[in-house]
């Protein structure tokens, strides 16, 4: 018997279904209580807005799981001596993450928060629902497995062997000996954003479609070449 090792790949592409905004509110100043109060007040306003979007169904969930504060020294030029003097300053920040279903509402909300003092948008990530991702993965797995069978049979035909039979199949990273694309993820997602303002009322978002990729490797066996 002759063993044939092959690889199969498949990709399913789907528009993004969820957009997650990660932002933080941060203020600095010389008075600790003022800094903390500014952060707390602004963060509370944003949370109330987010709760409203969740209640209407435009957003799916939110979380605010981290608050930071620290003290640092800032050296500024003295108008009297011409040298630099050290000033003790305080900085506080609080993070907020919101996942939106409705991208139009997301665009409008982004335009609003970008005008708020102390708010910095860290990133926007795009994703699929778990149901969609699982369905796309199931389709991609089937196609990738079928590709391994087609490729193995092509090699067998080229060598004058008979029909191939599967011996083993490996998801990426599970084949021993460093074969099978061990560092290739079972699925990968990518997306991007283009942003522009429309009269100050909305940020234009254009997420790229998300790819769900599957890579498999498989071993097949084929019979000995037919005798002439």
XYZ file of N, CA and C in Angstrom:
684
model
N 0.841 -1.200 0.000
C 0.000 0.000 0.000
C 0.879 1.254 0.000
N 0.440 2.271 -0.678
C 1.157 3.537 -0.726
C 0.371 4.580 0.076
N 1.064 5.276 0.958
C 0.402 6.314 1.757
C 0.622 7.673 1.115
N -0.433 8.454 1.026
C -0.393 9.788 0.424
C -0.880 10.796 1.463
N -0.058 11.789 1.778
C -0.419 12.839 2.734
C -0.725 14.123 1.970
N -1.873 14.709 2.254
C -2.304 15.914 1.543
C -2.888 16.924 2.524
N -3.089 18.141 2.011
C -3.685 19.210 2.803
C -4.904 19.751 2.079
N -5.907 20.148 2.830
C -7.105 20.753 2.253
C -7.430 22.052 2.966
N -7.863 23.031 2.195
C -8.203 24.337 2.763
C -9.540 24.807 2.221
N -10.239 25.590 3.026
C -11.509 26.165 2.587
C -11.758 27.455 3.349
N -12.441 28.396 2.709
C -12.758 29.688 3.314
C -14.219 30.025 3.066
N -14.850 30.514 4.093
C -16.194 31.061 3.969
C -16.126 32.530 4.390
N -16.779 33.398 3.613
C -16.745 34.842 3.865
C -18.146 35.342 4.164
N -18.238 36.205 5.168
C -19.554 36.685 5.599
C -19.414 38.111 6.115
N -20.406 38.970 5.856
C -20.349 40.335 6.403
C -20.321 40.321 7.927
N -19.639 41.282 8.496
C -19.586 41.399 9.959
C -20.992 41.592 10.512
N -21.240 40.968 11.660
C -22.550 41.066 12.297
C -22.522 41.821 13.623
N -21.348 41.973 14.191
C -21.208 42.674 15.459
C -19.995 43.603 15.395
N -20.133 44.757 16.014
C -19.022 45.699 16.118
C -18.815 46.063 17.578
N -17.605 45.841 18.079
C -17.317 46.108 19.485
C -16.393 47.308 19.608
N -16.852 48.322 20.314
C -16.065 49.529 20.555
C -15.378 49.403 21.907
N -14.085 49.620 21.928
C -13.318 49.654 23.170
C -12.785 51.077 23.355
N -13.163 51.702 24.450
C -12.730 53.072 24.693
C -12.394 53.248 26.170
N -11.778 54.369 26.478
C -11.532 54.695 27.876
C -11.692 56.188 28.104
N -12.065 56.511 29.321
C -12.194 57.895 29.762
C -11.001 58.197 30.655
N -10.280 59.260 30.368
C -9.075 59.582 31.146
C -8.950 61.088 31.342
N -8.573 61.478 32.550
C -8.315 62.878 32.875
C -7.072 62.968 33.751
N -6.369 64.078 33.629
C -5.205 64.346 34.458
C -5.348 65.724 35.079
N -4.726 65.922 36.228
C -4.761 67.225 36.870
C -3.958 67.227 38.158
N -3.915 68.362 38.781
C -3.131 68.493 40.011
C -3.944 68.179 41.262
N -5.259 68.086 41.119
C -6.123 67.789 42.264
C -6.756 66.408 42.063
N -6.440 65.492 42.961
C -6.913 64.121 42.808
C -8.448 64.039 42.739
N -9.120 64.712 43.666
C -10.582 64.618 43.708
C -11.238 65.127 42.427
N -10.679 66.198 41.852
C -11.237 66.726 40.602
C -11.079 65.733 39.464
N -9.914 65.106 39.397
C -9.653 64.136 38.325
C -10.604 62.949 38.443
N -10.726 62.414 39.641
C -11.609 61.266 39.852
C -13.049 61.625 39.534
N -13.463 62.817 39.931
C -14.839 63.248 39.690
C -15.114 63.392 38.190
N -14.152 63.936 37.444
C -14.326 64.078 35.996
C -14.489 62.720 35.321
N -13.634 61.776 35.705
C -13.710 60.440 35.119
C -15.048 59.785 35.466
N -15.427 59.845 36.738
C -16.661 59.196 37.173
C -17.878 59.800 36.481
N -17.910 61.115 36.365
C -19.060 61.777 35.750
C -19.183 61.418 34.269
N -18.078 61.495 33.541
C -18.117 61.196 32.105
C -18.420 59.722 31.862
N -17.786 58.860 32.646
C -18.008 57.423 32.477
C -19.465 57.058 32.764
N -20.055 57.661 33.771
C -21.460 57.397 34.101
C -22.380 57.800 32.960
N -22.111 58.945 32.346
C -22.925 59.396 31.214
C -22.854 58.385 30.071
N -21.639 57.913 29.765
C -21.484 56.939 28.681
C -22.193 55.627 29.000
N -22.079 55.180 30.232
C -22.734 53.931 30.618
C -24.249 54.049 30.486
N -24.799 55.177 30.873
C -26.242 55.368 30.737
C -26.655 55.322 29.266
N -25.852 55.917 28.390
C -26.156 55.862 26.959
C -26.109 54.423 26.442
N -25.092 53.704 26.893
C -24.929 52.315 26.450
C -26.088 51.455 26.937
N -26.494 51.626 28.173
C -27.629 50.868 28.698
C -28.888 51.113 27.872
N -29.068 52.356 27.442
C -30.227 52.680 26.607
C -30.164 51.944 25.279
N -28.968 51.860 24.683
C -28.820 51.147 23.408
C -29.047 49.650 23.587
N -28.636 49.112 24.721
C -28.880 47.687 24.984
C -30.377 47.438 25.155
N -31.053 48.337 25.833
C -32.489 48.160 26.083
C -33.298 48.203 24.794
N -32.831 48.981 23.795
C -33.547 49.049 22.513
C -33.148 47.919 21.573
N -32.092 47.170 21.915
C -31.641 46.086 21.052
C -30.569 46.491 20.063
N -30.215 47.784 20.021
C -29.168 48.226 19.086
C -27.807 47.680 19.497
N -27.602 47.545 20.798
C -26.364 46.963 21.327
C -26.694 45.643 22.009
N -25.707 44.770 22.028
C -25.921 43.429 22.571
C -25.474 43.314 24.021
N -24.338 43.906 24.345
C -23.822 43.816 25.713
C -22.779 44.913 25.920
N -22.421 45.111 27.183
C -21.384 46.076 27.522
C -20.692 45.603 28.790
N -19.492 46.088 28.984
C -18.807 45.830 30.245
C -17.829 46.967 30.528
N -17.606 47.182 31.802
C -16.663 48.204 32.278
C -15.909 47.573 33.434
N -14.837 46.885 33.105
C -14.212 46.017 34.101
C -12.861 46.505 34.612
N -12.489 47.724 34.293
C -11.180 48.178 34.790
C -11.169 49.683 35.028
N -10.580 50.059 36.153
C -10.374 51.460 36.518
C -8.936 51.603 36.994
N -8.265 52.652 36.546
C -6.863 52.855 36.914
C -6.658 54.288 37.406
N -5.744 54.432 38.340
C -5.332 55.766 38.774
C -3.884 55.695 39.228
N -3.154 56.766 39.001
C -1.766 56.800 39.439
C -1.295 58.247 39.567
N -0.172 58.381 40.235
C 0.436 59.686 40.470
C 1.743 59.760 39.697
N 2.021 60.911 39.104
C 3.285 61.079 38.395
C 3.760 62.518 38.538
N 5.024 62.709 38.295
C 5.621 64.046 38.386
C 5.818 64.614 36.991
N 5.381 65.819 36.828
C 5.523 66.521 35.549
C 6.482 67.697 35.761
N 7.455 67.818 34.880
C 8.430 68.913 35.011
C 8.100 69.990 33.982
N 7.814 71.170 34.484
C 7.432 72.279 33.615
C 8.387 73.445 33.841
N 8.485 74.274 32.836
C 9.386 75.422 32.916
C 8.833 76.479 33.853
N 9.679 76.967 34.732
C 9.272 77.998 35.683
C 9.437 79.376 35.052
N 8.373 80.192 35.143
C 8.434 81.541 34.566
C 9.334 82.471 35.380
N 9.587 82.100 36.618
C 10.390 82.960 37.481
C 11.876 82.649 37.378
N 12.238 81.423 37.562
C 13.662 81.065 37.573
C 14.198 80.694 36.197
N 13.312 80.372 35.277
C 13.753 79.941 33.951
C 14.111 78.469 33.904
N 14.193 77.829 35.056
C 14.465 76.406 35.104
C 13.173 75.610 35.073
N 13.270 74.348 35.477
C 12.089 73.492 35.495
C 11.744 73.114 36.919
N 10.464 73.114 37.192
C 10.015 72.720 38.514
C 9.126 71.472 38.410
N 9.128 70.699 39.471
C 8.369 69.462 39.472
C 6.980 69.699 40.046
N 5.968 69.219 39.302
C 4.580 69.350 39.740
C 3.982 67.947 39.872
N 3.397 67.663 41.001
C 2.738 66.381 41.226
C 1.374 66.393 40.538
N 1.149 65.393 39.692
C -0.107 65.318 38.951
C -0.755 63.960 39.197
N -2.062 63.908 38.960
C -2.844 62.688 39.155
C -3.564 62.349 37.849
N -3.639 61.079 37.569
C -4.333 60.628 36.356
C -5.233 59.450 36.729
N -6.443 59.482 36.215
C -7.391 58.390 36.436
C -8.048 58.039 35.106
N -8.399 56.769 34.946
C -9.050 56.328 33.714
C -9.985 55.161 34.011
N -10.988 55.007 33.161
C -11.944 53.907 33.270
C -12.277 53.431 31.870
N -12.342 52.122 31.693
C -12.571 51.550 30.369
C -14.029 51.132 30.179
N -14.411 51.079 28.914
C -15.768 50.684 28.558
C -15.731 49.947 27.230
N -16.441 48.839 27.166
C -16.522 48.045 25.929
C -17.996 47.796 25.612
N -18.378 48.053 24.348
C -19.772 47.906 23.943
C -19.834 47.151 22.618
N -20.700 46.144 22.560
C -20.890 45.382 21.326
C -22.237 45.750 20.712
N -22.194 46.254 19.476
C -23.401 46.720 18.775
C -23.855 45.713 17.726
N -25.180 45.600 17.610
C -25.789 44.877 16.499
C -26.076 45.827 15.337
N -26.542 47.022 15.671
C -26.964 48.012 14.686
C -25.796 48.951 14.392
N -25.243 48.841 13.190
C -24.057 49.626 12.857
C -24.386 51.093 12.615
N -25.635 51.415 12.235
C -25.999 52.824 12.090
C -26.012 53.517 13.443
N -26.570 52.854 14.432
C -26.576 53.409 15.788
C -25.147 53.530 16.302
N -24.338 52.534 16.008
C -22.925 52.577 16.391
C -22.244 53.798 15.786
N -22.489 54.054 14.511
C -21.864 55.197 13.837
C -22.266 56.516 14.479
N -23.548 56.649 14.775
C -24.033 57.886 15.385
C -23.454 58.065 16.788
N -23.419 56.987 17.551
C -22.901 57.068 18.921
C -21.412 57.415 18.922
N -20.667 56.851 17.989
C -19.241 57.172 17.893
C -19.031 58.657 17.631
N -19.837 59.212 16.718
C -19.707 60.643 16.432
C -19.967 61.468 17.673
N -20.910 61.018 18.505
C -21.220 61.753 19.732
C -20.068 61.670 20.737
N -19.562 60.465 20.978
C -18.549 60.309 22.028
C -17.203 60.893 21.619
N -16.962 60.996 20.323
C -15.698 61.594 19.875
C -15.626 63.077 20.219
N -16.774 63.686 20.485
C -16.815 65.098 20.860
C -16.739 65.317 22.359
N -16.705 64.233 23.127
C -16.716 64.344 24.581
C -15.282 64.447 25.097
N -14.997 65.450 25.900
C -13.660 65.619 26.475
C -13.300 64.411 27.333
N -12.065 63.968 27.189
C -11.565 62.869 28.000
C -11.819 61.490 27.454
N -12.578 61.367 26.364
C -12.892 60.055 25.795
C -11.913 59.730 24.674
N -11.305 58.574 24.746
C -10.389 58.110 23.708
C -10.847 56.733 23.237
N -11.042 56.587 21.930
C -11.459 55.316 21.350
C -10.214 54.494 21.048
N -10.113 53.340 21.671
C -8.932 52.491 21.496
C -8.990 51.716 20.181
N -10.105 51.064 19.939
C -10.210 50.241 18.724
C -11.658 49.805 18.527
N -11.946 49.375 17.305
C -13.225 48.743 16.983
C -12.913 47.385 16.370
N -13.509 46.354 16.907
C -13.308 45.013 16.359
C -14.633 44.505 15.806
N -14.525 43.706 14.755
C -15.710 43.192 14.070
C -15.756 41.677 14.218
N -16.965 41.163 14.305
C -17.091 39.734 14.542
C -18.399 39.208 13.978
N -18.543 37.889 14.072
C -19.772 37.200 13.698
C -20.449 36.677 14.951
N -21.724 36.342 14.834
C -22.381 35.662 15.947
C -21.834 34.240 16.040
N -21.956 33.642 17.201
C -21.488 32.269 17.371
C -22.210 31.319 16.422
N -23.504 31.555 16.224
C -24.275 30.673 15.340
C -23.772 30.735 13.914
N -23.523 31.950 13.428
C -23.026 32.097 12.055
C -21.641 31.486 11.902
N -20.772 31.752 12.869
C -19.410 31.224 12.785
C -19.411 29.696 12.772
N -20.231 29.095 13.631
C -20.294 27.628 13.670
C -20.809 27.059 12.351
N -21.813 27.709 11.770
C -22.353 27.234 10.498
C -21.315 27.338 9.383
N -20.587 28.462 9.347
C -19.557 28.638 8.324
C -18.416 27.648 8.517
N -18.041 27.398 9.759
C -16.990 26.417 10.022
C -17.404 25.029 9.559
N -18.665 24.661 9.800
C -19.141 23.342 9.384
C -19.051 23.199 7.864
N -19.459 24.241 7.144
C -19.373 24.203 5.684
C -17.921 24.118 5.222
N -17.060 24.916 5.839
C -15.657 24.947 5.433
C -14.963 23.621 5.730
N -15.301 22.986 6.844
C -14.694 21.690 7.173
C -15.025 20.647 6.113
N -16.297 20.652 5.693
C -16.705 19.685 4.664
C -15.926 19.912 3.373
N -15.842 21.172 2.954
C -15.133 21.470 1.707
C -13.657 21.130 1.811
N -13.038 21.449 2.957
C -11.617 21.149 3.129
C -11.371 19.644 3.115
N -12.254 18.884 3.759
C -12.104 17.427 3.766
C -12.275 16.848 2.366
N -13.250 17.373 1.632
C -13.456 16.913 0.255
C -12.245 17.222 -0.614
N -11.630 18.375 -0.360
C -10.443 18.725 -1.146
C -9.301 17.746 -0.900
N -9.146 17.293 0.354
C -8.075 16.314 0.609
C -8.310 15.034 -0.182
N -9.575 14.604 -0.273
C -9.880 13.374 -1.014
C -9.587 13.548 -2.501
N -9.948 14.707 -3.054
C -9.706 14.965 -4.478
C -8.210 15.013 -4.769
N -7.469 15.672 -3.909
C -6.026 15.791 -4.133
C -5.333 14.438 -4.004
N -5.736 13.668 -3.007
C -5.118 12.355 -2.831
C -5.394 11.456 -4.021
N -6.624 11.500 -4.522
C -6.953 10.649 -5.666
C -6.210 11.104 -6.921
N -6.007 12.409 -7.041
C -5.244 12.907 -8.196
C -3.825 12.362 -8.190
N -3.190 12.358 -7.014
C -1.838 11.799 -6.918
C -1.851 10.299 -7.214
N -2.864 9.616 -6.699
C -2.946 8.169 -6.932
C -3.123 7.873 -8.413
N -3.962 8.652 -9.071
C -4.173 8.452 -10.513
C -2.891 8.707 -11.296
N -2.139 9.749 -10.877
C -0.893 10.061 -11.578
C 0.126 8.937 -11.440
N 0.049 8.206 -10.324
C 0.997 7.116 -10.079
C 0.466 5.766 -10.535
N -0.730 5.750 -11.111
C -1.297 4.499 -11.577
C -1.802 3.618 -10.466
N -2.178 4.231 -9.337
C -2.700 3.470 -8.204
C -4.225 3.408 -8.275
N -4.790 2.576 -7.436
C -6.239 2.454 -7.422
C -6.898 3.519 -6.578
N -8.150 3.305 -6.215
C -8.870 4.265 -5.383
C -8.184 4.437 -4.024
N -8.259 5.647 -3.500
C -7.651 5.921 -2.204
C -8.674 5.705 -1.098
N -8.175 5.427 0.087
C -9.028 5.273 1.269
C -8.424 6.101 2.403
N -9.250 6.865 3.124
C -8.718 7.705 4.208
C -8.208 6.865 5.373
N -7.092 7.291 5.916
C -6.503 6.623 7.079
C -6.619 7.519 8.318
N -6.331 8.804 8.158
C -6.400 9.740 9.276
C -6.592 11.147 8.735
N -7.261 11.982 9.527
C -7.432 13.383 9.178
C -7.112 14.216 10.408
N -6.430 15.348 10.194
C -5.953 16.171 11.307
C -6.397 17.614 11.108
N -6.956 18.182 12.176
C -7.157 19.627 12.156
C -5.801 20.293 12.311
N -5.737 21.555 11.915
C -4.457 22.274 11.965
C -3.878 22.246 13.372
N -2.588 21.896 13.444
C -1.898 21.871 14.712
C -1.950 20.552 15.441
N -2.733 19.591 14.961
C -2.894 18.323 15.670
C -2.063 17.188 15.089
N -1.484 17.376 13.920
C -0.643 16.327 13.359
C 0.724 16.349 14.046
N 1.204 15.219 14.454
C 2.519 15.135 15.083
C 3.627 15.304 14.063
N 4.838 15.557 14.561
C 6.002 15.639 13.682
C 6.128 16.943 12.944
N 5.323 17.949 13.314
C 5.484 19.277 12.692
C 4.814 19.399 11.352
N 3.985 18.433 10.946
C 3.295 18.518 9.662
C 1.888 19.058 9.859
N 1.274 19.383 8.770
C -0.124 19.759 8.818
C -0.387 21.200 9.178
N 0.605 22.062 9.033
C 0.367 23.479 9.299
C 0.045 23.740 10.748
N 0.905 23.269 11.633
C 0.631 23.315 13.056
C 0.350 24.688 13.608
N 0.876 25.742 12.992
C 0.666 27.064 13.548
C -0.485 27.795 12.883
N -1.179 27.132 11.966
C -2.291 27.777 11.282
C -3.544 27.668 12.125
N -4.242 28.771 12.403
C -5.436 28.698 13.241
C -6.561 27.959 12.531
N -7.431 27.333 13.319
C -8.551 26.611 12.746
C -9.461 27.548 11.987
N -9.632 28.744 12.512
C -10.363 29.764 11.775
C -9.714 31.109 12.033
N -9.846 31.981 11.081
C -9.251 33.308 11.246
C -10.284 34.351 10.887
N -10.223 35.481 11.567
C -11.163 36.558 11.286
C -10.396 37.851 11.072
N -10.808 38.599 10.091
C -10.170 39.897 9.896
C -11.240 40.898 9.487
N -11.021 42.108 9.835
C -11.947 43.160 9.461
C -11.242 44.483 9.604
N -11.765 45.506 8.946
C -11.159 46.824 9.042
C -12.234 47.880 9.119
N -11.821 49.116 9.286
C -12.772 50.203 9.403
C -12.297 51.403 8.604
N -13.223 52.032 7.892
C -12.965 53.321 7.274
C -13.872 54.317 7.980
N -13.315 55.409 8.425
C -14.114 56.359 9.200
C -14.037 57.739 8.582
N -15.185 58.404 8.546
C -15.250 59.787 8.083
C -16.465 60.408 8.741
N -16.470 61.705 8.870
C -17.605 62.359 9.507
C -18.559 62.863 8.439
N -19.840 62.866 8.760
C -20.865 63.349 7.846
C -21.584 64.510 8.519
N -21.024 65.688 8.349
C -21.627 66.850 8.966
C -21.592 66.806 10.476
N -20.690 66.025 11.049
C -20.590 65.932 12.493
C -21.642 65.048 13.118
N -22.518 64.427 12.300
C -23.626 63.656 12.847
C -23.350 62.166 12.901
N -22.465 61.680 12.065
C -22.263 60.235 11.989
C -20.861 59.923 11.494
N -20.317 58.829 12.007
C -19.038 58.323 11.516
C -19.344 57.192 10.541
N -18.779 57.270 9.357
C -19.049 56.246 8.340
C -18.159 55.029 8.582
N -18.790 53.904 8.826
C -18.073 52.660 9.076
C -18.262 51.716 7.897
N -17.187 51.079 7.496
C -17.254 50.119 6.409
C -16.409 48.895 6.763
N -16.928 48.024 7.613
C -16.145 46.836 7.987
C -15.998 45.886 6.812
N -14.812 45.360 6.644
C -14.608 44.344 5.619
C -15.273 43.041 6.031
N -15.605 42.229 5.045
C -16.187 40.932 5.347
C -15.200 40.091 6.156
N -15.743 39.171 6.928
C -14.933 38.323 7.793
C -14.738 36.963 7.142
N -13.497 36.502 7.114
C -13.166 35.185 6.582
C -13.091 34.157 7.700
N -13.706 33.031 7.485
C -13.578 31.885 8.376
C -12.833 30.810 7.595
N -11.623 30.501 8.021
C -10.730 29.597 7.293
C -10.562 28.275 8.029
N -10.475 27.216 7.266
C -10.209 25.884 7.821
C -9.077 25.249 7.027
N -8.119 24.680 7.728
C -7.020 23.939 7.109
C -6.957 22.547 7.739
N -6.962 21.534 6.904
C -6.870 20.148 7.354
C -5.719 19.458 6.649
N -5.167 18.440 7.277
C -4.255 17.533 6.580
C -4.778 16.121 6.780
N -4.534 15.276 5.793
C -5.091 13.924 5.851
C -4.137 12.930 5.214
N -4.212 11.703 5.691
C -3.451 10.593 5.126
C -4.408 9.635 4.442
N -4.023 9.242 3.221
C -4.796 8.256 2.453
C -3.872 7.109 2.067
N -4.471 5.962 1.813
C -3.717 4.828 1.295
C -4.325 4.374 -0.027
N -3.436 3.984 -0.914
C -3.874 3.498 -2.220
C -3.163 2.184 -2.499
N -3.783 1.339 -3.309
C -3.210 0.032 -3.616
C -1.991 0.144 -4.504
N -1.294 -0.948 -4.675
C -0.104 -0.996 -5.526
C -0.485 -0.757 -6.974
N 0.435 -0.266 -7.795
C 0.155 -0.036 -9.225
C -0.293 -1.333 -9.894
N -1.252 -1.200 -10.768
C -1.717 -2.388 -11.508
C -0.641 -2.888 -12.443
N -0.504 -4.214 -12.488
C 0.516 -4.793 -13.348
C 0.070 -4.715 -14.805
N 1.053 -4.374 -15.678
C 0.755 -4.210 -17.100
C 0.283 -5.472 -17.718
